[in-house]
PDB file of C-alpha atoms in Angstrom:
ATOM      1  CA  MET L  30      -0.864  -1.628  28.723  1.00 74.00           C
ATOM      2  CA  SER L  31      -2.364  -1.577  25.519  1.00 88.00           C
ATOM      3  CA  VAL L  32      -0.738  -1.199  21.866  1.00 85.00           C
ATOM      4  CA  THR L  33      -2.073   2.290  22.293  1.00 82.00           C
ATOM      5  CA  ASP L  34      -0.587   3.118  25.346  1.00 91.00           C
ATOM      6  CA  ASP L  35       3.044   1.256  24.889  1.00 94.00           C
ATOM      7  CA  ARG L  36       3.184   4.040  21.691  1.00 96.00           C
ATOM      8  CA  GLU L  37       2.039   6.732  23.772  1.00 96.00           C
ATOM      9  CA  GLN L  38       4.669   6.069  26.243  1.00 96.00           C
ATOM     10  CA  MET L  39       7.333   5.535  23.703  1.00 97.00           C
ATOM     11  CA  ILE L  40       6.622   9.097  21.995  1.00 97.00           C
ATOM     12  CA  ARG L  41       7.004  10.493  25.526  1.00 97.00           C
ATOM     13  CA  ALA L  42      10.245   9.165  26.018  1.00 97.00           C
ATOM     14  CA  LEU L  43      11.035   9.884  22.701  1.00 97.00           C
ATOM     15  CA  PHE L  44      10.784  14.006  23.145  1.00 97.00           C
ATOM     16  CA  ALA L  45      12.281  13.184  27.107  1.00 97.00           C
ATOM     17  CA  ALA L  46      15.360  11.662  25.871  1.00 96.00           C
ATOM     18  CA  TYR L  47      15.616  14.417  23.460  1.00 96.00           C
ATOM     19  CA  LEU L  48      15.784  17.113  25.607  1.00 95.00           C
ATOM     20  CA  GLU L  49      18.530  15.155  27.152  1.00 95.00           C
ATOM     21  CA  GLY L  50      20.526  14.503  24.423  1.00 94.00           C
ATOM     22  CA  ARG L  51      20.314  10.566  24.776  1.00 96.00           C
ATOM     23  CA  LYS L  52      20.565   9.213  21.207  1.00 95.00           C
ATOM     24  CA  ASP L  53      21.188   6.088  23.039  1.00 96.00           C
ATOM     25  CA  ILE L  54      17.634   5.741  24.339  1.00 96.00           C
ATOM     26  CA  VAL L  55      16.048   6.693  21.131  1.00 97.00           C
ATOM     27  CA  SER L  56      18.639   4.240  18.816  1.00 96.00           C
ATOM     28  CA  ALA L  57      16.451   1.680  20.741  1.00 97.00           C
ATOM     29  CA  MET L  58      12.950   2.322  19.798  1.00 97.00           C
ATOM     30  CA  LEU L  59      14.094   2.775  16.172  1.00 98.00           C
ATOM     31  CA  SER L  60      13.570   0.420  13.164  1.00 97.00           C
ATOM     32  CA  ASP L  61      16.553  -0.615  11.461  1.00 96.00           C
ATOM     33  CA  ASP L  62      14.448   1.058   8.104  1.00 97.00           C
ATOM     34  CA  PHE L  63      13.500   3.801   9.660  1.00 98.00           C
ATOM     35  CA  THR L  64      13.343   7.324   7.898  1.00 98.00           C
ATOM     36  CA  PHE L  65      12.576  11.009   8.701  1.00 98.00           C
ATOM     37  CA  SER L  66      10.911  13.566   6.807  1.00 97.00           C
ATOM     38  CA  SER L  67      10.811  17.071   7.169  1.00 94.00           C
ATOM     39  CA  PRO L  68      10.721  20.198   4.806  1.00 93.00           C
ATOM     40  CA  ARG L  69      14.736  19.849   5.305  1.00 92.00           C
ATOM     41  CA  ASP L  70      15.201  16.407   5.099  1.00 94.00           C
ATOM     42  CA  ASP L  71      13.486  13.641   2.401  1.00 94.00           C
ATOM     43  CA  HIS L  72      13.516  10.437   4.111  1.00 95.00           C
ATOM     44  CA  ILE L  73      17.184  10.351   5.697  1.00 97.00           C
ATOM     45  CA  GLY L  74      17.834   7.512   7.333  1.00 97.00           C
ATOM     46  CA  ARG L  75      18.937   6.540  10.618  1.00 96.00           C
ATOM     47  CA  GLU L  76      22.730   7.961  10.875  1.00 96.00           C
ATOM     48  CA  ALA L  77      21.748  10.718   9.283  1.00 96.00           C
ATOM     49  CA  TYR L  78      18.728  11.301  11.759  1.00 96.00           C
ATOM     50  CA  PHE L  79      20.865  11.614  14.255  1.00 95.00           C
ATOM     51  CA  ASP L  80      23.774  13.783  12.736  1.00 95.00           C
ATOM     52  CA  ARG L  81      21.274  16.277  11.349  1.00 94.00           C
ATOM     53  CA  CYS L  82      18.485  16.258  14.229  1.00 93.00           C
ATOM     54  CA  TRP L  83      20.327  15.745  17.663  1.00 93.00           C
ATOM     55  CA  PRO L  84      22.754  18.572  17.870  1.00 91.00           C
ATOM     56  CA  GLU L  85      24.886  18.865  20.984  1.00 91.00           C
ATOM     57  CA  PRO L  86      24.260  20.436  23.511  1.00 91.00           C
ATOM     58  CA  PRO L  87      20.208  19.756  23.276  1.00 91.00           C
ATOM     59  CA  PRO L  88      18.985  23.167  21.926  1.00 93.00           C
ATOM     60  CA  PHE L  89      15.742  23.048  24.026  1.00 94.00           C
ATOM     61  CA  ARG L  90      14.304  23.654  27.232  1.00 95.00           C
ATOM     62  CA  SER L  91      11.469  22.274  26.919  1.00 96.00           C
ATOM     63  CA  ILE L  92       9.058  20.187  24.893  1.00 97.00           C
ATOM     64  CA  GLU L  93       5.210  20.349  25.752  1.00 97.00           C
ATOM     65  CA  ILE L  94       3.344  18.053  24.152  1.00 97.00           C
ATOM     66  CA  GLU L  95       0.155  19.426  23.624  1.00 97.00           C
ATOM     67  CA  TYR L  96      -2.000  16.878  21.186  1.00 97.00           C
ATOM     68  CA  LEU L  97      -1.102  13.758  20.852  1.00 98.00           C
ATOM     69  CA  THR L  98      -3.837  11.228  18.902  1.00 97.00           C
ATOM     70  CA  ILE L  99      -2.930   7.388  18.329  1.00 97.00           C
ATOM     71  CA  SER L 100      -4.872   5.689  15.770  1.00 96.00           C
ATOM     72  CA  GLY L 101      -3.605   1.764  14.808  1.00 94.00           C
ATOM     73  CA  ASP L 102      -0.033   2.086  13.203  1.00 96.00           C
ATOM     74  CA  GLU L 103       0.162   5.819  13.303  1.00 97.00           C
ATOM     75  CA  ALA L 104       0.063   8.753  15.954  1.00 98.00           C
ATOM     76  CA  ALA L 105       0.207  12.539  15.568  1.00 98.00           C
ATOM     77  CA  ILE L 106       1.557  15.195  17.982  1.00 98.00           C
ATOM     78  CA  ARG L 107       1.948  18.732  18.231  1.00 97.00           C
ATOM     79  CA  TYR L 108       4.173  20.390  20.572  1.00 97.00           C
ATOM     80  CA  ARG L 109       5.168  23.456  21.668  1.00 96.00           C
ATOM     81  CA  ALA L 110       9.387  23.405  21.738  1.00 95.00           C
ATOM     82  CA  VAL L 111      10.995  26.038  23.750  1.00 96.00           C
ATOM     83  CA  LYS L 112      14.661  26.522  22.761  1.00 94.00           C
ATOM     84  CA  ASN L 113      17.569  27.427  25.128  1.00 94.00           C
ATOM     85  CA  ASP L 114      17.467  31.097  23.702  1.00 94.00           C
ATOM     86  CA  GLY L 115      13.547  31.439  25.174  1.00 94.00           C
ATOM     87  CA  SER L 116      12.502  31.656  21.522  1.00 94.00           C
ATOM     88  CA  ALA L 117       9.434  28.886  21.166  1.00 95.00           C
ATOM     89  CA  PHE L 118       7.613  27.291  18.136  1.00 95.00           C
ATOM     90  CA  ARG L 119       4.987  24.806  17.499  1.00 96.00           C
ATOM     91  CA  ASN L 120       5.481  21.674  15.358  1.00 96.00           C
ATOM     92  CA  MET L 121       3.378  18.692  14.599  1.00 97.00           C
ATOM     93  CA  GLU L 122       4.725  15.312  13.497  1.00 98.00           C
ATOM     94  CA  SER L 123       3.777  11.929  12.315  1.00 98.00           C
ATOM     95  CA  PHE L 124       4.915   8.734  13.443  1.00 98.00           C
ATOM     96  CA  ARG L 125       4.434   5.579  11.802  1.00 98.00           C
ATOM     97  CA  PHE L 126       4.939   2.284  13.782  1.00 98.00           C
ATOM     98  CA  LYS L 127       5.784  -1.294  12.621  1.00 96.00           C
ATOM     99  CA  GLY L 128       6.901  -4.257  14.843  1.00 88.00           C
ATOM    100  CA  GLY L 129       6.750  -2.688  18.224  1.00 94.00           C
ATOM    101  CA  LYS L 130       9.439   0.236  16.866  1.00 97.00           C
ATOM    102  CA  ILE L 131       9.069   3.640  14.964  1.00 98.00           C
ATOM    103  CA  VAL L 132       9.680   2.807  11.507  1.00 98.00           C
ATOM    104  CA  SER L 133       9.111   7.069  10.326  1.00 98.00           C
ATOM    105  CA  VAL L 134       8.622  10.305  11.150  1.00 98.00           C
ATOM    106  CA  ASP L 135       7.457  13.452   9.253  1.00 98.00           C
ATOM    107  CA  VAL L 136       7.826  16.975  10.913  1.00 97.00           C
ATOM    108  CA  TYR L 137       6.015  19.738   9.194  1.00 96.00           C
ATOM    109  CA  PHE L 138       7.433  22.690  10.888  1.00 93.00           C
ATOM    110  CA  GLY L 139       4.919  25.527  12.692  1.00 83.00           C
ATOM    111  CA  ARG L 140       4.883  29.158  13.399  1.00 77.00           C
ATOM    112  CA  GLU L 141       6.767  30.609  16.307  1.00 79.00           C
ATOM    113  CA  ALA L 142       4.850  30.258  18.973  1.00 72.00           C
ATOM    114  CA  ASN L 143       5.675  33.014  22.101  1.00 73.00           C
ATOM    115  CA  ASP L 144       2.667  33.092  23.330  1.00 67.00           C
ATOM    116  CA  ARG L 145       3.125  31.974  27.099  1.00 56.00           C
TER     117      ARG L 145
END
């Protein structure tokens, strides 16, 4: 399996773990110096990421990856997420890798996507 394939599988596993609320799985994927950014968060670390971005119970019933590309140490992904209340939205995320781990994720919020 290539590095690109490994990274794709890691991203897919992260989203699957998110749906199940499995912080333990994702924690092993993140570097010690991991940062997360979004319009609501500016380079927060691992602890704040899990506190702010992993509500319990998990808020989504599904996340469909619509686009995923990997180039070297970076990946871009677009997905459609359906919340438990049936509303949906699309986001884009940028991943950076270092030493076989995810070192950063930057999220760009999309619009509602109740088109399915």
